[in-house]
Amino acid sequence: MSTAMVDLRDVHKSFGSLEVLRGVDLRVARGEVTVILGPSGSGKSTLLRTVNHLEKVDSGSVRVDGELVGYRQSGDKLYELREREILRQRTRIGFVFQSFNLFPHLTALENVVEAPVSAQRRPKEEVRELALRLLDRVGLSEKKDAYPRQLSGGQQQRVAIARALALEPKVILFDEPTSALDPELVGEVLDVVKDLARSGTTMIVVTHEIGFAREVADTVVFMDDGRVVEQGPPSQVLDSPRHERTRAFLSKVL
Amino acid sequence: MNRPAVKAPADETPAVRTETLEGPGGHAGDAAPAHALKVVTTKHPGRWAAAAVVGVLLAMAASALITNPAWDWDVVGEYLFAPSVLHAVLFTLQLTALGIGIGFLLGTVLAIMRLSRNPLLSSVAWGYVALFRSIPLILQLLFWYNLALLYQRISFGVPFGPSFFDIGTMDLISPVTAAVLGLGLHQAAYCSEIVRAGLLSVDPGQREAAAALGIPWRRQLFKIVLPQAMRSIVPTAGNEIIGLVKGTSVVYIMALPELFYQIQVIYSRNGRVIALLLVATVWYLLITSVLSVAQYYVERHYAKGRK
């Protein structure tokens, strides 16, 4: 049994007749940063969403820290878990959305406090202090009482990262965290993500920021057409790709 | 007015141009440069005339209301706070509250059923709305009122199994119960659509983010989605409530002493038709005005974070 924090095996997923994932294997070691690159429509966001069961897989297995996600194995069958069980598993898997999805009727602080209190039933005072520390860590302690609409895109995404961190997850999934941002705001969000990477958080990041991948990733995965085309350390995949499709993609984005 | 005799060449400086304008004609007077002049706003004679017409019409209406003794203002004053009228107002308010309460409770359940992935749940909710929106309220009220003609006794027990006790329909469904049931069930069909529209107006990303954070299902609905849905629910719900305040008047056909029925009883006794219609008008006006003000504050509450 591997010690991988995230372990995907032969994952298949179709939307109607469109096969989006055609047998994906992916292992992410504890404390490592994996960056997934690939053209749009290559299935990378769908893959990320299978890791916390926002998308059900059609076949294949998804494990986080050794535990099957969304299913329970009994004999030779997999039984889908009840909603409540899946929600419990998700509290250990952070997710940061491209469009932030902060709760607009709650302040920055309330956004961060909500899930640890309602999903993990931790005491409110303790969570509040943790939330203040996390907002400080992403550089927004002064904005704790601001509503999302009063924040810039970059600030909203940093609150969203603090919100994911508050659950103290084993792994954090980033789904194109800077794609909805104005160019001048990308840097402040990537700085926060880099800081997390250096502190040893296990992360999977779907992004188009090649520079970020080169600087932060332990492993770069290149996906195309629902399959992993190649993977390896950034120096290998980005500088001397073995596969023609990887080369074609990189020549377009670099 | 004469135009200046000499037109200043384009490349001349303003100072020189002013000199030219001050020339022999003298119409421009001792004009200062434009940026130092006093601004005179445009007059709107048409607007003034329209306002004058409306003002005269208002005065005529007021005079018609005050000077014509047939309005019976003293009788209006006499009956406005008469105990029988106050009781009727209270009963109207109770009917409205019960109708809206049942309406939104059942309506919210129906809206959630309608959005369910279970086809039976969603089609039953759809069918309910289709049915109850199609039947005129007055007709439905008469159905409930006459339910005893269909079923003499109503029994409670295991479905299709033994019955624990039964009760005569006439005893269970009094005219008041029939009115409340009719109003509530009718209202539920409309409320369900209002709540459903509200739920659909919330970005699906909100539900997804809450699910990704592991927030329990019920909390997702009541803490994350519904408060945001309220922004579009409240204005239409306000309409419904105000509509129902006046809508309760249809239960007069069941001879229930709500406001409209009560004033009919009074004027059939004393013949002061207009004065008593005015009493009802004043009360309906007052209740809906209070509700409109309340709606303003409720809307402001749910606008949090949306400045």
XYZ file of C-alpha atoms in Angstrom:
561
model
C 0.000 0.000 0.000
C 1.453 3.313 -1.028
C 1.706 6.238 1.364
C 0.197 8.615 -1.177
C -2.060 11.294 0.270
C -4.200 11.275 -2.869
C -4.428 8.100 -4.905
C -6.575 7.916 -8.043
C -6.760 4.687 -10.030
C -8.272 4.166 -13.458
C -10.828 6.938 -13.005
C -13.488 7.158 -15.700
C -16.187 9.812 -16.026
C -18.646 10.643 -18.793
C -21.175 13.416 -19.205
C -23.799 11.797 -21.407
C -21.956 10.460 -24.446
C -18.908 12.653 -23.822
C -16.129 10.763 -22.059
C -14.269 13.383 -20.030
C -11.918 11.121 -18.060
C -10.634 8.002 -19.808
C -8.782 6.103 -17.143
C -6.696 8.479 -15.064
C -4.078 7.358 -12.517
C -2.613 9.976 -10.209
C -0.682 9.765 -6.958
C 0.205 12.751 -4.836
C 2.633 12.174 -1.992
C 2.189 13.726 1.448
C 3.427 17.340 1.556
C 3.884 17.537 -2.191
C 2.564 20.060 -4.679
C 1.165 18.687 -7.913
C 0.295 21.066 -10.713
C -2.044 19.873 -13.462
C -1.671 21.558 -16.835
C -3.560 21.000 -20.041
C -5.739 22.626 -22.677
C -9.339 23.517 -21.771
C -11.615 20.536 -22.113
C -8.788 18.147 -21.228
C -10.642 17.009 -18.083
C -8.358 18.550 -15.462
C -11.085 20.424 -13.558
C -13.368 17.378 -13.652
C -10.517 15.256 -12.298
C -10.005 17.691 -9.431
C -13.725 17.611 -8.641
C -13.725 13.820 -8.389
C -11.189 14.034 -5.550
C -13.780 15.524 -3.161
C -16.736 13.783 -4.823
C -18.246 16.962 -6.278
C -18.316 14.706 -9.354
C -19.092 11.028 -8.935
C -16.760 8.734 -10.842
C -18.300 6.170 -13.222
C -15.575 3.663 -12.370
C -12.189 3.621 -10.701
C -11.234 4.547 -7.177
C -10.379 7.775 -5.371
C -8.571 7.584 -2.050
C -7.499 10.416 0.227
C -5.129 9.430 3.024
C -5.991 5.801 2.397
C -9.757 6.294 2.736
C -12.062 5.706 -0.234
C -13.918 8.912 -1.113
C -17.671 8.646 -1.656
C -17.818 4.859 -1.316
C -17.440 2.076 1.202
C -15.962 -1.221 0.150
C -17.722 -4.351 1.322
C -16.726 -7.670 -0.209
C -16.418 -7.154 -3.947
C -18.827 -4.214 -4.101
C -18.561 -0.459 -3.568
C -21.515 1.087 -1.769
C -22.124 4.782 -2.241
C -21.937 6.623 1.078
C -24.798 8.632 2.520
C -24.746 12.380 1.990
C -23.764 12.994 5.608
C -20.713 10.720 5.335
C -19.597 12.399 2.122
C -19.934 15.817 3.754
C -17.763 14.585 6.638
C -15.076 13.393 4.198
C -15.139 16.745 2.412
C -14.208 18.602 5.578
C -10.748 17.001 5.260
C -10.379 18.019 1.601
C -10.135 21.772 0.976
C -11.401 23.163 -2.316
C -10.738 26.607 -3.788
C -12.947 27.608 -6.720
C -12.093 29.618 -9.789
C -14.978 31.990 -9.034
C -14.230 32.158 -5.254
C -17.867 31.384 -4.286
C -17.658 33.288 -1.030
C -21.000 33.625 0.753
C -21.973 37.213 -0.139
C -24.269 37.763 2.847
C -21.549 36.879 5.372
C -18.484 38.934 6.283
C -14.976 37.675 5.526
C -14.644 36.433 9.106
C -18.080 34.759 9.079
C -17.183 33.038 5.800
C -14.118 31.486 7.421
C -15.862 30.573 10.688
C -18.969 28.942 9.162
C -17.787 25.458 8.156
C -15.575 24.533 11.144
C -18.473 25.405 13.464
C -21.368 23.884 11.507
C -19.581 20.941 9.858
C -16.927 20.029 12.435
C -18.838 21.245 15.488
C -15.799 22.962 16.940
C -16.328 25.637 19.604
C -17.084 29.045 18.132
C -14.538 31.014 20.147
C -11.666 28.714 19.242
C -12.641 28.819 15.540
C -12.899 32.602 15.630
C -9.344 32.907 16.877
C -8.132 30.438 14.265
C -10.012 32.388 11.577
C -8.401 35.667 12.659
C -4.964 34.037 12.487
C -5.721 32.680 9.009
C -6.998 36.034 7.736
C -3.788 37.539 9.067
C -1.786 34.876 7.267
C -3.395 35.794 3.919
C -2.836 39.474 4.743
C -6.451 40.449 5.309
C -6.917 40.828 9.046
C -8.057 44.403 8.477
C -10.821 43.229 6.150
C -12.390 40.771 8.572
C -15.678 42.672 8.773
C -15.900 43.438 5.058
C -18.491 41.725 2.888
C -17.168 39.936 -0.231
C -18.629 42.595 -2.518
C -16.420 45.199 -0.830
C -13.268 43.208 -1.621
C -11.236 42.957 -4.827
C -11.109 39.632 -6.667
C -7.659 38.891 -5.272
C -8.792 39.637 -1.723
C -11.882 37.454 -2.166
C -9.776 34.552 -3.354
C -7.446 34.968 -0.360
C -10.467 34.844 1.977
C -11.602 31.705 0.119
C -8.188 30.139 0.760
C -8.422 31.025 4.461
C -11.914 29.496 4.485
C -10.542 26.230 3.062
C -7.623 26.233 5.525
C -9.910 26.703 8.527
C -11.066 23.088 8.231
C -7.415 22.018 8.618
C -7.692 19.755 5.573
C -5.241 17.006 4.643
C -5.083 18.238 1.078
C -6.189 21.415 -0.699
C -7.466 21.401 -4.271
C -7.176 24.612 -6.306
C -9.326 24.844 -9.434
C -7.752 27.566 -11.587
C -7.557 29.929 -8.608
C -6.298 32.921 -10.608
C -8.221 32.555 -13.874
C -11.025 34.931 -12.866
C -8.638 37.646 -11.679
C -7.409 40.844 -13.288
C -3.745 40.357 -14.274
C -2.395 42.699 -11.597
C -4.152 40.675 -8.840
C -2.792 37.256 -9.833
C 0.478 37.753 -7.970
C -1.017 38.324 -4.503
C -3.019 35.073 -4.717
C -0.098 33.030 -6.063
C 2.079 34.388 -3.235
C -0.368 32.949 -0.705
C -0.436 29.596 -2.509
C 3.381 29.533 -2.669
C 3.566 30.275 1.032
C 1.289 27.294 1.684
C 3.422 25.096 -0.552
C 6.561 25.996 1.392
C 4.837 25.150 4.672
C 4.360 21.572 3.509
C 0.622 21.552 2.672
C -0.346 18.805 0.233
C -1.907 20.486 -2.780
C -3.212 19.812 -6.253
C -3.367 22.935 -8.387
C -5.061 23.181 -11.763
C -3.681 26.296 -13.423
C -2.439 27.955 -16.582
C 0.384 29.738 -14.756
C 3.453 27.948 -16.117
C 5.832 30.163 -14.126
C 4.069 29.183 -10.921
C 4.290 25.491 -11.865
C 8.003 25.776 -12.487
C 8.636 27.534 -9.185
C 6.398 25.579 -6.833
C 5.474 22.178 -8.239
C 7.125 18.965 -7.133
C 5.303 17.197 -9.926
C 3.780 18.588 -13.095
C 1.043 16.535 -14.741
C 0.092 17.243 -18.325
C -3.405 16.139 -19.322
C -5.038 16.028 -22.707
C -8.281 14.482 -23.923
C -9.155 12.842 -20.602
C -5.802 11.159 -20.064
C -2.530 11.909 -18.304
C -0.089 12.392 -21.176
C 3.032 12.749 -19.073
C 4.142 13.669 -15.596
C 7.362 14.351 -13.762
C 9.367 17.111 -12.105
C 8.887 20.556 -13.703
C 12.381 20.616 -15.158
C 11.554 17.510 -17.144
C 7.966 18.141 -18.225
C 8.328 21.861 -18.886
C 11.860 22.015 -20.290
C 12.260 18.742 -22.118
C 8.802 17.254 -22.649
C 8.875 13.799 -24.132
C 5.473 13.952 -25.713
C 4.549 15.835 -28.852
C 1.226 17.065 -27.419
C 2.970 18.512 -24.352
C 5.420 20.352 -26.588
C 2.584 21.712 -28.729
C 0.709 22.954 -25.641
C 3.765 24.548 -24.035
C 4.746 26.318 -27.241
C 1.328 27.979 -27.230
C 1.274 29.144 -23.611
C 4.920 30.019 -22.994
C -30.956 89.742 -31.610
C -28.221 90.813 -33.990
C -25.295 88.607 -34.565
C -21.918 90.233 -33.915
C -20.890 92.167 -36.986
C -17.429 90.692 -37.143
C -16.832 86.987 -36.628
C -13.624 86.330 -34.763
C -11.091 84.257 -36.706
C -10.583 80.838 -35.169
C -6.992 81.345 -34.162
C -7.584 84.558 -32.296
C -7.201 84.532 -28.514
C -10.314 84.791 -26.325
C -9.314 88.222 -25.062
C -9.178 89.657 -28.533
C -12.446 87.890 -29.373
C -14.210 89.499 -26.422
C -13.097 92.861 -27.727
C -14.646 92.078 -31.035
C -17.944 91.077 -29.446
C -18.020 94.323 -27.521
C -17.903 96.126 -30.804
C -20.384 98.594 -32.253
C -23.539 96.457 -31.740
C -22.919 96.332 -27.973
C -25.426 93.420 -27.471
C -22.925 91.190 -25.764
C -22.388 93.862 -23.141
C -19.284 93.588 -20.983
C -19.280 89.727 -21.044
C -16.733 87.967 -18.886
C -15.123 84.669 -20.066
C -17.629 81.741 -20.013
C -16.067 79.974 -17.014
C -16.821 82.986 -14.786
C -20.461 83.420 -15.811
C -23.515 82.643 -13.695
C -25.432 79.527 -14.791
C -29.138 79.923 -15.603
C -30.907 76.547 -15.787
C -33.401 75.746 -18.527
C -37.026 76.523 -17.714
C -39.619 73.785 -18.153
C -42.895 75.572 -18.884
C -44.566 72.330 -20.029
C -43.771 70.666 -16.724
C -45.151 73.635 -14.812
C -48.358 73.593 -16.810
C -48.813 69.840 -16.223
C -48.241 70.320 -12.489
C -50.812 73.112 -12.430
C -53.401 70.885 -14.143
C -52.771 68.041 -11.677
C -52.958 70.513 -8.776
C -56.348 71.771 -9.913
C -57.635 68.209 -10.365
C -56.447 67.299 -6.850
C -58.192 70.340 -5.396
C -61.387 69.399 -7.255
C -61.192 65.829 -5.943
C -60.599 67.017 -2.385
C -63.473 69.469 -2.625
C -65.738 66.767 -4.057
C -64.842 64.519 -1.131
C -65.357 67.182 1.521
C -68.261 69.277 0.289
C -70.638 66.535 -0.851
C -72.581 65.521 2.261
C -73.431 62.153 0.651
C -69.957 60.875 1.646
C -71.203 60.946 5.218
C -67.824 61.628 6.825
C -69.360 61.904 10.275
C -70.832 58.402 9.860
C -67.419 57.138 8.720
C -65.941 58.524 11.921
C -68.678 56.949 13.955
C -68.117 53.432 12.574
C -64.342 53.455 11.978
C -63.614 52.270 15.523
C -66.939 50.605 16.288
C -66.368 47.312 18.184
C -68.014 45.217 15.455
C -65.722 46.780 12.823
C -62.628 46.326 14.993
C -63.503 42.664 15.489
C -63.909 42.269 11.756
C -60.518 43.910 11.145
C -58.938 41.531 13.652
C -60.566 38.534 11.966
C -59.331 39.723 8.563
C -55.812 39.980 9.979
C -56.076 36.475 11.467
C -57.269 35.015 8.172
C -54.403 36.746 6.360
C -51.810 35.530 8.858
C -53.065 31.941 8.767
C -53.413 31.951 4.980
C -49.902 33.319 4.466
C -48.448 31.097 7.213
C -49.873 27.899 5.746
C -49.125 29.218 2.267
C -45.423 29.810 2.830
C -44.892 26.731 4.989
C -46.504 24.376 2.498
C -45.165 26.472 -0.387
C -41.564 26.090 0.799
C -42.029 22.328 1.147
C -43.538 22.199 -2.351
C -40.697 24.288 -3.793
C -38.087 21.973 -2.281
C -40.042 18.939 -3.531
C -40.237 20.469 -6.985
C -36.436 20.838 -7.082
C -35.931 17.270 -5.809
C -34.301 14.690 -8.047
C -37.026 12.188 -7.166
C -39.510 12.276 -10.088
C -42.553 11.456 -7.910
C -41.801 14.273 -5.450
C -41.192 16.842 -8.161
C -44.197 15.885 -10.275
C -46.557 15.859 -7.283
C -45.366 19.392 -6.441
C -45.827 20.413 -10.067
C -49.310 18.893 -10.146
C -50.339 20.627 -6.919
C -49.349 24.032 -8.261
C -51.025 23.397 -11.614
C -54.265 22.276 -9.920
C -54.590 24.930 -7.246
C -53.638 27.770 -9.548
C -56.368 26.700 -11.954
C -59.294 26.674 -9.517
C -60.796 30.057 -8.660
C -60.412 30.701 -4.937
C -64.130 31.320 -4.460
C -64.936 27.945 -6.027
C -62.397 26.161 -3.868
C -63.777 27.793 -0.719
C -67.242 26.471 -1.564
C -65.780 22.981 -2.083
C -64.243 22.964 1.397
C -67.379 24.483 2.863
C -69.445 21.667 1.343
C -66.962 18.850 1.935
C -69.547 17.083 4.095
C -71.592 16.470 0.943
C -68.675 14.379 -0.383
C -67.478 12.653 2.782
C -69.739 12.525 5.809
C -67.050 11.294 8.169
C -63.278 11.628 8.188
C -61.267 8.909 9.926
C -57.712 8.891 11.207
C -55.647 5.710 11.255
C -53.288 3.563 9.218
C -53.619 4.311 5.485
C -55.879 1.615 3.954
C -55.742 -0.118 7.383
C -57.633 0.135 10.656
C -59.011 3.473 11.784
C -58.327 4.804 15.308
C -61.155 7.333 15.428
C -63.362 9.211 13.069
C -65.166 12.472 13.212
C -68.051 14.047 11.363
C -66.863 16.282 8.556
C -69.263 19.031 9.653
C -67.650 19.076 13.122
C -64.089 19.001 11.833
C -64.437 21.548 9.072
C -66.264 24.562 10.405
C -66.760 27.533 8.075
C -63.669 29.146 9.634
C -61.567 26.020 9.029
C -62.872 25.835 5.473
C -61.885 29.464 4.907
C -58.406 29.000 6.391
C -57.855 25.765 4.446
C -59.049 27.327 1.211
C -56.927 30.447 1.567
C -53.858 28.523 2.762
C -53.937 25.813 0.098
C -54.617 28.349 -2.640
C -51.824 30.572 -1.360
C -49.390 27.626 -1.110
C -49.496 27.159 -4.885
C -48.422 30.749 -5.475
C -45.944 30.835 -2.580
C -44.252 27.678 -3.828
C -43.507 29.385 -7.142
C -42.188 32.463 -5.335
C -39.876 30.376 -3.137
C -38.769 28.266 -6.106
C -37.930 31.394 -8.116
C -35.948 32.631 -5.118
C -34.004 29.374 -4.757
C -33.236 29.348 -8.483
C -31.985 32.936 -8.324
C -29.088 31.898 -6.071
C -25.873 31.066 -7.921
C -25.439 27.246 -7.914
C -21.798 27.894 -6.943
C -23.058 28.856 -3.470
C -24.571 25.431 -2.853
C -21.485 23.795 -4.327
C -19.108 25.788 -2.121
C -21.174 24.886 0.946
C -21.113 21.207 -0.079
C -17.367 21.327 -0.676
C -16.919 22.691 2.860
C -18.955 19.792 4.239
C -21.683 22.053 5.665
C -24.712 19.888 6.591
C -27.576 19.799 4.095
C -30.119 21.645 6.221
C -27.634 24.339 7.150
C -26.729 24.790 3.454
C -30.389 25.493 2.775
C -31.255 27.695 5.743
C -27.978 29.540 6.350
C -26.491 29.822 2.863
C -29.149 29.521 0.148
C -32.445 30.802 1.627
C -31.057 34.070 3.075
C -29.773 34.902 -0.397
C -33.029 33.775 -2.001
C -34.931 36.114 0.328
C -33.724 39.075 -1.688
C -35.934 38.066 -4.584
C -38.604 36.375 -2.422
C -39.462 39.373 -0.213
C -40.767 41.845 -2.840
C -43.055 39.247 -4.442
C -44.053 37.866 -1.042
C -45.022 41.418 -0.044
C -47.293 41.532 -3.067
C -48.873 38.216 -2.079
C -49.498 39.259 1.529
C -51.041 42.575 0.524
C -53.074 40.739 -2.102
C -54.317 38.323 0.529
C -55.346 41.086 2.984
C -57.838 42.167 0.356
C -58.353 38.638 -0.960
C -59.802 37.515 2.382
C -62.890 39.519 1.449
C -64.071 36.621 -0.753
C -64.872 34.547 2.334
C -67.906 36.835 2.794
C -69.750 34.225 0.698
C -69.448 31.880 3.677
C -71.013 34.551 5.910
C -67.846 34.874 8.004
C -67.556 38.180 9.859
C -64.428 39.569 8.226
C -64.221 43.251 7.349
C -66.027 43.245 4.030
C -68.882 41.013 5.229
C -69.272 43.013 8.436
C -69.666 46.381 6.756
C -72.245 44.871 4.392
C -74.170 43.704 7.440
C -74.036 47.186 8.924
C -75.073 49.102 5.827
C -77.893 46.721 5.052
C -79.207 47.670 8.488
C -78.704 51.461 8.413
C -78.526 52.191 4.666
C -75.318 54.238 4.874
C -73.688 52.311 2.005
C -71.025 54.807 0.928
C -69.907 55.693 4.446
C -69.375 52.045 5.348
C -67.584 51.239 2.109
C -65.294 54.117 3.086
C -64.746 52.591 6.531
C -63.543 49.370 4.879
C -61.406 51.339 2.401
C -59.685 53.256 5.196
C -58.881 50.042 7.058
C -57.553 48.189 3.982
C -55.458 51.268 3.160
C -54.083 51.429 6.686
C -53.184 47.713 6.875
C -51.440 47.657 3.496
C -49.530 50.848 4.316
C -48.197 49.319 7.528
C -47.240 46.166 5.599
C -45.441 48.218 2.940
C -43.338 49.908 5.603
C -42.565 46.538 7.207
C -41.527 45.197 3.808
C -39.045 48.050 3.415
C -37.278 47.063 6.637
C -37.306 43.338 5.837
C -35.771 44.059 2.436
C -33.124 46.213 4.047
C -32.256 43.363 6.421
C -31.690 40.882 3.583
C -29.703 43.411 1.533
C -26.778 42.854 3.935
C -23.494 42.767 2.047
C -25.164 43.869 -1.194
C -24.570 47.602 -1.087
